[in-house]
PDB file of C-alpha atoms in Angstrom:
ATOM      1  CA  MET A   1     131.978 -93.673   2.230  1.00 46.00           C
ATOM      2  CA  ASP A   2     128.963 -92.648   4.158  1.00 48.00           C
ATOM      3  CA  SER A   3     126.545 -90.347   2.391  1.00 46.00           C
ATOM      4  CA  PRO A   4     126.487 -86.810   3.821  1.00 51.00           C
ATOM      5  CA  THR A   5     123.675 -86.064   6.280  1.00 55.00           C
ATOM      6  CA  HIS A   6     121.800 -82.851   6.622  1.00 64.00           C
ATOM      7  CA  SER A   7     120.141 -81.472   9.712  1.00 81.00           C
ATOM      8  CA  ALA A   8     116.610 -80.248   9.701  1.00 82.00           C
ATOM      9  CA  GLU A   9     118.016 -76.690   9.929  1.00 85.00           C
ATOM     10  CA  ASP A  10     120.113 -77.256   6.791  1.00 85.00           C
ATOM     11  CA  SER A  11     117.061 -78.539   4.929  1.00 86.00           C
ATOM     12  CA  ARG A  12     115.070 -75.533   6.038  1.00 87.00           C
ATOM     13  CA  ARG A  13     117.714 -73.093   4.844  1.00 89.00           C
ATOM     14  CA  ARG A  14     117.921 -74.836   1.497  1.00 91.00           C
ATOM     15  CA  GLU A  15     114.204 -74.726   1.099  1.00 90.00           C
ATOM     16  CA  LEU A  16     114.220 -70.991   2.028  1.00 90.00           C
ATOM     17  CA  GLY A  17     116.849 -70.323  -0.671  1.00 91.00           C
ATOM     18  CA  ALA A  18     114.924 -72.355  -3.260  1.00 90.00           C
ATOM     19  CA  PHE A  19     111.754 -70.549  -2.457  1.00 90.00           C
ATOM     20  CA  LEU A  20     113.394 -67.096  -2.791  1.00 92.00           C
ATOM     21  CA  ARG A  21     114.918 -68.149  -6.098  1.00 91.00           C
ATOM     22  CA  SER A  22     111.591 -69.419  -7.496  1.00 89.00           C
ATOM     23  CA  ARG A  23     109.914 -66.095  -6.589  1.00 87.00           C
ATOM     24  CA  ARG A  24     112.784 -64.073  -8.062  1.00 89.00           C
ATOM     25  CA  GLU A  25     112.713 -66.011 -11.358  1.00 88.00           C
ATOM     26  CA  ARG A  26     109.020 -65.615 -11.879  1.00 87.00           C
ATOM     27  CA  LEU A  27     109.019 -61.832 -11.393  1.00 83.00           C
ATOM     28  CA  THR A  28     109.550 -59.785 -14.532  1.00 78.00           C
ATOM     29  CA  PRO A  29     111.809 -56.720 -14.399  1.00 73.00           C
ATOM     30  CA  SER A  30     109.007 -54.589 -15.844  1.00 64.00           C
ATOM     31  CA  ALA A  31     106.868 -55.414 -12.834  1.00 65.00           C
ATOM     32  CA  THR A  32     109.378 -53.672 -10.599  1.00 63.00           C
ATOM     33  CA  GLY A  33     110.163 -50.720 -12.948  1.00 61.00           C
ATOM     34  CA  ILE A  34     113.579 -52.095 -14.002  1.00 65.00           C
ATOM     35  CA  SER A  35     114.465 -51.379 -17.663  1.00 59.00           C
ATOM     36  CA  THR A  36     116.193 -54.158 -19.532  1.00 60.00           C
ATOM     37  CA  GLY A  37     118.024 -54.447 -22.859  1.00 57.00           C
ATOM     38  CA  LEU A  38     116.968 -56.639 -25.712  1.00 53.00           C
ATOM     39  CA  ARG A  39     119.809 -59.164 -25.016  1.00 61.00           C
ATOM     40  CA  ARG A  40     118.707 -60.023 -21.495  1.00 59.00           C
ATOM     41  CA  ARG A  41     118.574 -63.810 -20.928  1.00 65.00           C
ATOM     42  CA  THR A  42     118.139 -64.127 -17.204  1.00 65.00           C
ATOM     43  CA  PRO A  43     114.653 -65.351 -16.262  1.00 68.00           C
ATOM     44  CA  GLY A  44     113.017 -62.975 -13.917  1.00 82.00           C
ATOM     45  CA  LEU A  45     115.142 -60.691 -11.742  1.00 86.00           C
ATOM     46  CA  ARG A  46     118.855 -61.011 -11.105  1.00 86.00           C
ATOM     47  CA  ARG A  47     120.048 -61.460  -7.517  1.00 90.00           C
ATOM     48  CA  GLU A  48     121.644 -58.039  -7.472  1.00 90.00           C
ATOM     49  CA  GLU A  49     118.373 -56.486  -8.602  1.00 87.00           C
ATOM     50  CA  VAL A  50     116.445 -58.114  -5.739  1.00 89.00           C
ATOM     51  CA  ALA A  51     119.181 -57.009  -3.339  1.00 90.00           C
ATOM     52  CA  MET A  52     119.037 -53.460  -4.613  1.00 90.00           C
ATOM     53  CA  ILE A  53     115.256 -53.216  -4.326  1.00 90.00           C
ATOM     54  CA  ALA A  54     115.266 -54.723  -0.831  1.00 89.00           C
ATOM     55  CA  GLY A  55     118.193 -52.643   0.336  1.00 91.00           C
ATOM     56  CA  VAL A  56     120.500 -55.548   1.229  1.00 91.00           C
ATOM     57  CA  GLY A  57     123.969 -56.586   0.061  1.00 92.00           C
ATOM     58  CA  THR A  58     124.187 -58.691  -3.099  1.00 91.00           C
ATOM     59  CA  THR A  59     126.695 -61.107  -1.514  1.00 93.00           C
ATOM     60  CA  TRP A  60     124.516 -61.524   1.584  1.00 93.00           C
ATOM     61  CA  TYR A  61     121.402 -62.160  -0.543  1.00 93.00           C
ATOM     62  CA  THR A  62     123.279 -64.673  -2.679  1.00 93.00           C
ATOM     63  CA  TRP A  63     124.307 -66.592   0.451  1.00 93.00           C
ATOM     64  CA  LEU A  64     120.687 -66.595   1.547  1.00 93.00           C
ATOM     65  CA  GLU A  65     119.589 -68.173  -1.773  1.00 90.00           C
ATOM     66  CA  GLN A  66     122.426 -70.663  -1.500  1.00 92.00           C
ATOM     67  CA  GLY A  67     121.102 -71.865   1.887  1.00 89.00           C
ATOM     68  CA  ARG A  68     124.070 -70.666   3.892  1.00 90.00           C
ATOM     69  CA  ASP A  69     123.834 -69.956   7.595  1.00 89.00           C
ATOM     70  CA  VAL A  70     122.643 -66.352   7.467  1.00 87.00           C
ATOM     71  CA  ARG A  71     119.787 -65.193   9.645  1.00 89.00           C
ATOM     72  CA  PRO A  72     117.561 -62.535   8.090  1.00 91.00           C
ATOM     73  CA  SER A  73     115.776 -60.221  10.503  1.00 90.00           C
ATOM     74  CA  VAL A  74     112.061 -59.521  10.485  1.00 89.00           C
ATOM     75  CA  GLU A  75     112.695 -56.175   8.853  1.00 91.00           C
ATOM     76  CA  VAL A  76     114.794 -57.778   6.010  1.00 91.00           C
ATOM     77  CA  LEU A  77     112.242 -60.466   5.434  1.00 92.00           C
ATOM     78  CA  THR A  78     109.578 -57.754   5.123  1.00 91.00           C
ATOM     79  CA  ALA A  79     111.720 -55.885   2.642  1.00 91.00           C
ATOM     80  CA  LEU A  80     112.304 -59.032   0.583  1.00 93.00           C
ATOM     81  CA  SER A  81     108.578 -59.764   0.641  1.00 90.00           C
ATOM     82  CA  GLN A  82     107.892 -56.373  -0.864  1.00 90.00           C
ATOM     83  CA  ALA A  83     110.764 -56.583  -3.322  1.00 90.00           C
ATOM     84  CA  LEU A  84     109.486 -59.977  -4.559  1.00 91.00           C
ATOM     85  CA  ARG A  85     105.822 -58.911  -4.619  1.00 90.00           C
ATOM     86  CA  LEU A  86     104.853 -61.768  -2.351  1.00 88.00           C
ATOM     87  CA  ASP A  87     101.121 -62.211  -1.547  1.00 86.00           C
ATOM     88  CA  THR A  88      99.867 -62.949   1.980  1.00 80.00           C
ATOM     89  CA  ALA A  89     100.307 -66.782   1.743  1.00 79.00           C
ATOM     90  CA  GLU A  90     103.750 -66.411   0.211  1.00 88.00           C
ATOM     91  CA  GLN A  91     104.931 -63.931   2.854  1.00 86.00           C
ATOM     92  CA  ARG A  92     103.705 -66.221   5.650  1.00 84.00           C
ATOM     93  CA  HIS A  93     105.589 -69.133   4.013  1.00 89.00           C
ATOM     94  CA  LEU A  94     108.716 -67.072   3.814  1.00 89.00           C
ATOM     95  CA  PHE A  95     108.638 -66.169   7.482  1.00 88.00           C
ATOM     96  CA  ILE A  96     107.993 -69.776   8.524  1.00 87.00           C
ATOM     97  CA  LEU A  97     110.979 -71.007   6.444  1.00 88.00           C
ATOM     98  CA  ALA A  98     113.209 -68.278   7.936  1.00 89.00           C
ATOM     99  CA  GLY A  99     112.050 -69.259  11.481  1.00 87.00           C
ATOM    100  CA  ARG A 100     110.809 -65.746  12.224  1.00 85.00           C
ATOM    101  CA  PRO A 101     107.463 -64.665  13.631  1.00 80.00           C
ATOM    102  CA  GLN A 102     105.467 -62.741  11.062  1.00 75.00           C
ATOM    103  CA  PRO A 103     104.606 -59.226  12.193  1.00 72.00           C
ATOM    104  CA  GLU A 104     100.893 -58.843  12.823  1.00 63.00           C
ATOM    105  CA  ARG A 105      99.189 -56.639  10.377  1.00 60.00           C
ATOM    106  CA  ARG A 106      96.546 -54.061  11.346  1.00 57.00           C
ATOM    107  CA  VAL A 107      93.309 -54.820   9.519  1.00 56.00           C
ATOM    108  CA  ASP A 108      91.319 -51.713   8.908  1.00 61.00           C
ATOM    109  CA  ALA A 109      88.842 -53.146   6.367  1.00 68.00           C
ATOM    110  CA  PRO A 110      85.724 -54.967   7.633  1.00 81.00           C
ATOM    111  CA  GLU A 111      86.153 -58.694   7.864  1.00 88.00           C
ATOM    112  CA  LYS A 112      84.323 -60.538   5.160  1.00 89.00           C
ATOM    113  CA  VAL A 113      83.189 -64.152   4.868  1.00 93.00           C
ATOM    114  CA  ASP A 114      83.678 -65.523   1.362  1.00 92.00           C
ATOM    115  CA  SER A 115      80.704 -67.070  -0.508  1.00 94.00           C
ATOM    116  CA  PRO A 116      82.063 -70.718  -0.452  1.00 94.00           C
ATOM    117  CA  LEU A 117      82.320 -70.606   3.339  1.00 94.00           C
ATOM    118  CA  LEU A 118      78.805 -69.108   3.620  1.00 95.00           C
ATOM    119  CA  HIS A 119      77.434 -71.886   1.424  1.00 96.00           C
ATOM    120  CA  MET A 120      79.089 -74.468   3.575  1.00 94.00           C
ATOM    121  CA  LEU A 121      77.784 -72.820   6.692  1.00 95.00           C
ATOM    122  CA  GLN A 122      74.212 -72.968   5.411  1.00 93.00           C
ATOM    123  CA  SER A 123      74.593 -76.620   4.357  1.00 95.00           C
ATOM    124  CA  LEU A 124      75.088 -77.645   8.000  1.00 95.00           C
ATOM    125  CA  VAL A 125      71.377 -77.981   8.579  1.00 94.00           C
ATOM    126  CA  LEU A 126      71.446 -79.931  11.864  1.00 96.00           C
ATOM    127  CA  GLN A 127      74.711 -78.561  13.105  1.00 97.00           C
ATOM    128  CA  PRO A 128      74.640 -75.105  14.672  1.00 98.00           C
ATOM    129  CA  ALA A 129      77.675 -73.194  13.330  1.00 97.00           C
ATOM    130  CA  TYR A 130      79.135 -69.721  13.086  1.00 97.00           C
ATOM    131  CA  VAL A 131      82.214 -67.923  11.824  1.00 97.00           C
ATOM    132  CA  LEU A 132      84.365 -65.821  14.153  1.00 96.00           C
ATOM    133  CA  GLY A 133      86.700 -63.087  13.202  1.00 95.00           C
ATOM    134  CA  ARG A 134      90.057 -62.326  14.740  1.00 92.00           C
ATOM    135  CA  ARG A 135      88.435 -60.605  17.787  1.00 95.00           C
ATOM    136  CA  TRP A 136      85.829 -63.329  18.171  1.00 96.00           C
ATOM    137  CA  ASP A 137      83.112 -61.160  16.587  1.00 97.00           C
ATOM    138  CA  VAL A 138      80.384 -63.397  14.985  1.00 97.00           C
ATOM    139  CA  LEU A 139      80.616 -62.679  11.273  1.00 97.00           C
ATOM    140  CA  ALA A 140      78.118 -65.236   9.942  1.00 97.00           C
ATOM    141  CA  TRP A 141      75.937 -68.024  11.300  1.00 97.00           C
ATOM    142  CA  ASN A 142      73.393 -70.590  10.145  1.00 96.00           C
ATOM    143  CA  SER A 143      69.757 -71.123  11.206  1.00 96.00           C
ATOM    144  CA  ALA A 144      70.609 -73.883  13.596  1.00 97.00           C
ATOM    145  CA  ALA A 145      72.951 -71.594  15.543  1.00 97.00           C
ATOM    146  CA  ALA A 146      70.269 -68.841  15.738  1.00 96.00           C
ATOM    147  CA  ALA A 147      67.774 -71.525  16.950  1.00 96.00           C
ATOM    148  CA  VAL A 148      69.964 -72.657  19.779  1.00 97.00           C
ATOM    149  CA  PHE A 149      71.994 -69.643  20.792  1.00 96.00           C
ATOM    150  CA  GLY A 150      69.715 -66.812  19.705  1.00 94.00           C
ATOM    151  CA  ASP A 151      69.456 -64.564  16.649  1.00 94.00           C
ATOM    152  CA  TYR A 152      72.814 -62.882  16.153  1.00 95.00           C
ATOM    153  CA  GLY A 153      71.136 -60.575  13.619  1.00 94.00           C
ATOM    154  CA  LEU A 154      69.447 -58.750  16.491  1.00 94.00           C
ATOM    155  CA  LEU A 155      72.893 -57.803  17.979  1.00 95.00           C
ATOM    156  CA  GLU A 156      75.078 -54.943  16.777  1.00 92.00           C
ATOM    157  CA  GLY A 157      78.638 -53.860  17.357  1.00 92.00           C
ATOM    158  CA  ASP A 158      80.416 -55.303  20.406  1.00 95.00           C
ATOM    159  CA  ALA A 159      77.253 -57.134  21.444  1.00 96.00           C
ATOM    160  CA  ARG A 160      77.756 -59.584  18.583  1.00 97.00           C
ATOM    161  CA  ASN A 161      81.022 -60.801  20.120  1.00 97.00           C
ATOM    162  CA  ILE A 162      81.398 -64.205  21.928  1.00 97.00           C
ATOM    163  CA  VAL A 163      83.248 -62.802  24.891  1.00 97.00           C
ATOM    164  CA  HIS A 164      80.716 -60.051  25.255  1.00 97.00           C
ATOM    165  CA  MET A 165      77.821 -62.466  25.045  1.00 97.00           C
ATOM    166  CA  VAL A 166      79.262 -64.917  27.575  1.00 97.00           C
ATOM    167  CA  PHE A 167      80.013 -62.296  30.169  1.00 97.00           C
ATOM    168  CA  THR A 168      77.318 -59.724  29.794  1.00 97.00           C
ATOM    169  CA  SER A 169      74.199 -61.370  28.309  1.00 96.00           C
ATOM    170  CA  PRO A 170      71.765 -62.698  30.973  1.00 96.00           C
ATOM    171  CA  GLN A 171      70.137 -64.867  28.300  1.00 94.00           C
ATOM    172  CA  HIS A 172      73.373 -66.409  27.249  1.00 94.00           C
ATOM    173  CA  ARG A 173      74.331 -67.005  30.872  1.00 95.00           C
ATOM    174  CA  ARG A 174      71.129 -68.869  31.554  1.00 95.00           C
ATOM    175  CA  LEU A 175      71.583 -70.903  28.416  1.00 96.00           C
ATOM    176  CA  LEU A 176      75.003 -72.310  29.360  1.00 95.00           C
ATOM    177  CA  VAL A 177      75.090 -75.073  31.960  1.00 95.00           C
ATOM    178  CA  ASP A 178      78.196 -74.827  34.143  1.00 92.00           C
ATOM    179  CA  TRP A 179      78.519 -71.140  33.078  1.00 95.00           C
ATOM    180  CA  GLU A 180      81.573 -70.404  35.219  1.00 95.00           C
ATOM    181  CA  GLU A 181      83.641 -73.263  33.905  1.00 94.00           C
ATOM    182  CA  LEU A 182      82.758 -72.361  30.349  1.00 93.00           C
ATOM    183  CA  ALA A 183      83.338 -68.631  30.881  1.00 95.00           C
ATOM    184  CA  ARG A 184      86.829 -69.305  32.306  1.00 94.00           C
ATOM    185  CA  ALA A 185      87.634 -71.585  29.398  1.00 93.00           C
ATOM    186  CA  VAL A 186      86.446 -68.933  26.938  1.00 94.00           C
ATOM    187  CA  LEU A 187      88.448 -66.198  28.589  1.00 94.00           C
ATOM    188  CA  ALA A 188      91.631 -68.352  28.673  1.00 92.00           C
ATOM    189  CA  SER A 189      91.258 -69.255  24.982  1.00 92.00           C
ATOM    190  CA  PHE A 190      90.564 -65.667  24.076  1.00 94.00           C
ATOM    191  CA  ARG A 191      93.660 -64.465  25.961  1.00 91.00           C
ATOM    192  CA  ALA A 192      95.834 -67.053  24.229  1.00 88.00           C
ATOM    193  CA  GLU A 193      94.718 -65.986  20.770  1.00 87.00           C
ATOM    194  CA  SER A 194      94.710 -62.223  21.483  1.00 87.00           C
ATOM    195  CA  ALA A 195      98.391 -62.342  22.371  1.00 82.00           C
ATOM    196  CA  ARG A 196      99.034 -61.787  18.654  1.00 80.00           C
ATOM    197  CA  TYR A 197      97.195 -58.491  18.837  1.00 83.00           C
ATOM    198  CA  VAL A 198      98.497 -56.909  22.047  1.00 78.00           C
ATOM    199  CA  GLY A 199      98.127 -53.138  21.664  1.00 82.00           C
ATOM    200  CA  ASP A 200      95.547 -53.411  18.885  1.00 86.00           C
ATOM    201  CA  PRO A 201      92.982 -50.647  19.512  1.00 90.00           C
ATOM    202  CA  ASP A 202      89.939 -52.836  18.724  1.00 91.00           C
ATOM    203  CA  PHE A 203      91.056 -55.442  21.243  1.00 92.00           C
ATOM    204  CA  GLU A 204      92.002 -52.875  23.874  1.00 92.00           C
ATOM    205  CA  ARG A 205      88.601 -51.248  23.526  1.00 94.00           C
ATOM    206  CA  LEU A 206      86.779 -54.613  23.901  1.00 96.00           C
ATOM    207  CA  ILE A 207      88.877 -55.531  26.988  1.00 95.00           C
ATOM    208  CA  ALA A 208      88.230 -52.139  28.607  1.00 95.00           C
ATOM    209  CA  LEU A 209      84.484 -52.511  27.945  1.00 96.00           C
ATOM    210  CA  MET A 210      84.428 -55.979  29.437  1.00 97.00           C
ATOM    211  CA  THR A 211      86.412 -54.864  32.449  1.00 96.00           C
ATOM    212  CA  ARG A 212      83.776 -52.178  33.141  1.00 96.00           C
ATOM    213  CA  SER A 213      80.818 -54.400  32.331  1.00 96.00           C
ATOM    214  CA  SER A 214      81.529 -57.722  34.021  1.00 97.00           C
ATOM    215  CA  PRO A 215      82.801 -58.305  37.575  1.00 97.00           C
ATOM    216  CA  GLU A 216      83.903 -61.836  36.623  1.00 97.00           C
ATOM    217  CA  PHE A 217      85.892 -60.635  33.602  1.00 97.00           C
ATOM    218  CA  ARG A 218      87.421 -57.921  35.826  1.00 96.00           C
ATOM    219  CA  ALA A 219      88.507 -60.461  38.369  1.00 96.00           C
ATOM    220  CA  TRP A 220      89.708 -63.216  36.035  1.00 95.00           C
ATOM    221  CA  TRP A 221      91.434 -61.269  33.217  1.00 94.00           C
ATOM    222  CA  PRO A 222      94.412 -60.199  35.408  1.00 91.00           C
ATOM    223  CA  LEU A 223      95.044 -63.910  36.214  1.00 89.00           C
ATOM    224  CA  ARG A 224      96.438 -64.294  32.665  1.00 88.00           C
ATOM    225  CA  ASP A 225      95.243 -67.895  32.359  1.00 89.00           C
ATOM    226  CA  VAL A 226      95.685 -69.252  28.800  1.00 86.00           C
ATOM    227  CA  ALA A 227      94.344 -72.354  27.077  1.00 85.00           C
ATOM    228  CA  ARG A 228      93.704 -73.730  23.638  1.00 78.00           C
ATOM    229  CA  ASN A 229      90.434 -75.529  23.476  1.00 73.00           C
ATOM    230  CA  LEU A 230      89.624 -76.855  19.955  1.00 69.00           C
ATOM    231  CA  SER A 231      86.907 -79.293  20.969  1.00 81.00           C
ATOM    232  CA  GLY A 232      84.690 -80.437  23.804  1.00 88.00           C
ATOM    233  CA  VAL A 233      81.086 -80.975  24.909  1.00 92.00           C
ATOM    234  CA  LYS A 234      78.722 -78.118  25.714  1.00 93.00           C
ATOM    235  CA  HIS A 235      75.509 -78.588  27.641  1.00 96.00           C
ATOM    236  CA  VAL A 236      72.790 -75.950  27.238  1.00 97.00           C
ATOM    237  CA  SER A 237      69.506 -75.319  28.912  1.00 97.00           C
ATOM    238  CA  HIS A 238      67.315 -73.983  26.077  1.00 97.00           C
ATOM    239  CA  PRO A 239      64.276 -71.928  27.110  1.00 95.00           C
ATOM    240  CA  ILE A 240      62.020 -73.898  24.736  1.00 96.00           C
ATOM    241  CA  ALA A 241      63.672 -77.290  24.024  1.00 96.00           C
ATOM    242  CA  GLY A 242      65.102 -77.749  27.516  1.00 96.00           C
ATOM    243  CA  ALA A 243      68.364 -79.649  28.165  1.00 97.00           C
ATOM    244  CA  MET A 244      70.596 -80.285  25.087  1.00 97.00           C
ATOM    245  CA  ALA A 245      74.147 -81.499  24.538  1.00 97.00           C
ATOM    246  CA  PHE A 246      76.506 -80.655  21.685  1.00 97.00           C
ATOM    247  CA  GLU A 247      80.008 -81.672  20.716  1.00 96.00           C
ATOM    248  CA  HIS A 248      81.887 -78.625  19.418  1.00 95.00           C
ATOM    249  CA  MET A 249      84.907 -78.217  17.216  1.00 94.00           C
ATOM    250  CA  SER A 250      86.925 -75.154  16.137  1.00 93.00           C
ATOM    251  CA  LEU A 251      88.289 -75.156  12.603  1.00 92.00           C
ATOM    252  CA  SER A 252      90.797 -72.479  11.449  1.00 90.00           C
ATOM    253  CA  ILE A 253      89.896 -70.873   8.143  1.00 89.00           C
ATOM    254  CA  ASP A 254      92.934 -68.584   8.051  1.00 80.00           C
ATOM    255  CA  ASP A 255      95.138 -66.707  10.518  1.00 74.00           C
ATOM    256  CA  ASP A 256      92.231 -64.487  11.671  1.00 84.00           C
ATOM    257  CA  MET A 257      89.039 -66.425  11.097  1.00 92.00           C
ATOM    258  CA  LYS A 258      87.609 -69.723  12.418  1.00 94.00           C
ATOM    259  CA  LEU A 259      84.530 -71.896  11.914  1.00 96.00           C
ATOM    260  CA  ILE A 260      82.838 -73.202  15.065  1.00 96.00           C
ATOM    261  CA  VAL A 261      80.596 -76.244  14.619  1.00 97.00           C
ATOM    262  CA  TYR A 262      78.280 -77.864  17.129  1.00 97.00           C
ATOM    263  CA  THR A 263      77.090 -81.434  16.524  1.00 97.00           C
ATOM    264  CA  PRO A 264      74.020 -82.430  18.544  1.00 97.00           C
ATOM    265  CA  LEU A 265      74.479 -85.625  20.572  1.00 96.00           C
ATOM    266  CA  ALA A 266      72.020 -88.426  21.148  1.00 93.00           C
ATOM    267  CA  GLU A 267      72.269 -87.525  24.838  1.00 90.00           C
ATOM    268  CA  GLN A 268      69.093 -85.685  26.061  1.00 93.00           C
ATOM    269  CA  ASN A 269      67.452 -86.346  22.717  1.00 96.00           C
ATOM    270  CA  SER A 270      69.281 -83.304  21.387  1.00 97.00           C
ATOM    271  CA  ILE A 271      68.993 -84.156  17.664  1.00 96.00           C
ATOM    272  CA  ALA A 272      65.187 -84.365  17.745  1.00 96.00           C
ATOM    273  CA  LYS A 273      64.956 -81.256  19.906  1.00 97.00           C
ATOM    274  CA  LEU A 274      67.097 -79.276  17.418  1.00 97.00           C
ATOM    275  CA  GLN A 275      64.881 -80.484  14.526  1.00 96.00           C
ATOM    276  CA  LYS A 276      61.794 -79.274  16.367  1.00 95.00           C
ATOM    277  CA  LEU A 277      63.394 -75.857  17.002  1.00 95.00           C
ATOM    278  CA  LEU A 278      64.252 -75.501  13.299  1.00 95.00           C
ATOM    279  CA  ASP A 279      60.787 -76.614  12.175  1.00 93.00           C
ATOM    280  CA  ALA A 280      59.276 -73.957  14.402  1.00 90.00           C
ATOM    281  CA  ARG A 281      61.380 -71.116  12.908  1.00 83.00           C
ATOM    282  CA  PRO A 282      59.631 -68.798  10.444  1.00 77.00           C
ATOM    283  CA  ALA A 283      60.858 -69.505   6.924  1.00 62.00           C
ATOM    284  CA  GLU A 284      62.222 -65.948   6.447  1.00 48.00           C
ATOM    285  CA  ARG A 285      64.420 -66.399   9.532  1.00 53.00           C
ATOM    286  CA  ARG A 286      65.977 -69.692   8.531  1.00 45.00           C
ATOM    287  CA  SER A 287      69.084 -68.118   6.988  1.00 45.00           C
ATOM    288  CA  ALA A 288      71.603 -65.460   8.005  1.00 49.00           C
TER     289      ALA A 288
END
């Protein structure tokens, strides 16, 4: 007799059920305010208790844990996440297993770059690098990035934003060789990533500001071009060092943050030129 086969969808449902069960069994009743008797033997919460807290039927939730073909909505998944006290990573995992898009959360607190990432950033001595937030604001940078692209510490608010710099800064425009090609690529990538935040007030304010400030942005934004550029080569015309070439790569840190790293190429003697720029920087300005 042939062994039974399971589709990828079956496997995903079983994994979803196993994940829910593991989170349910690790959660103590006291953490959810449920009083228990001394004779309780069930590890963690019972299925009916999770169903009650989440506001769903016990039979339906049991089917979900059993890997049956039930399809929880985004609202139900959110309720289950809250009932099971899932953290951010666990909630994201739950939505992926359920095949549902996770609702975007509104982030009111200032974005913060953790110390390990800052330490790694500063260790990239001969590689200009910076960290971007969800709206492409520059959150942190190293000395090499300041030497090549300018001191981000002198910029405040929206001015310390990649889209803003590319489209409104005369210095940045002169720095970038093939500015129009790069600006279009930046805009297409920004639109693709900002789709997750349609209606977000911070994004809407930035887009409105750019529409008023840049005729190119005003003309190209309605075209709705999208792209996903993770790597490439960027040529710059530095006011001191002259022509330089860098290979760049975008690395995702989490859903909202990314690290951009530029590696100088042998082309146009870029490595030696970068070293001279760094050597010329005052010691107090060699970190950010």
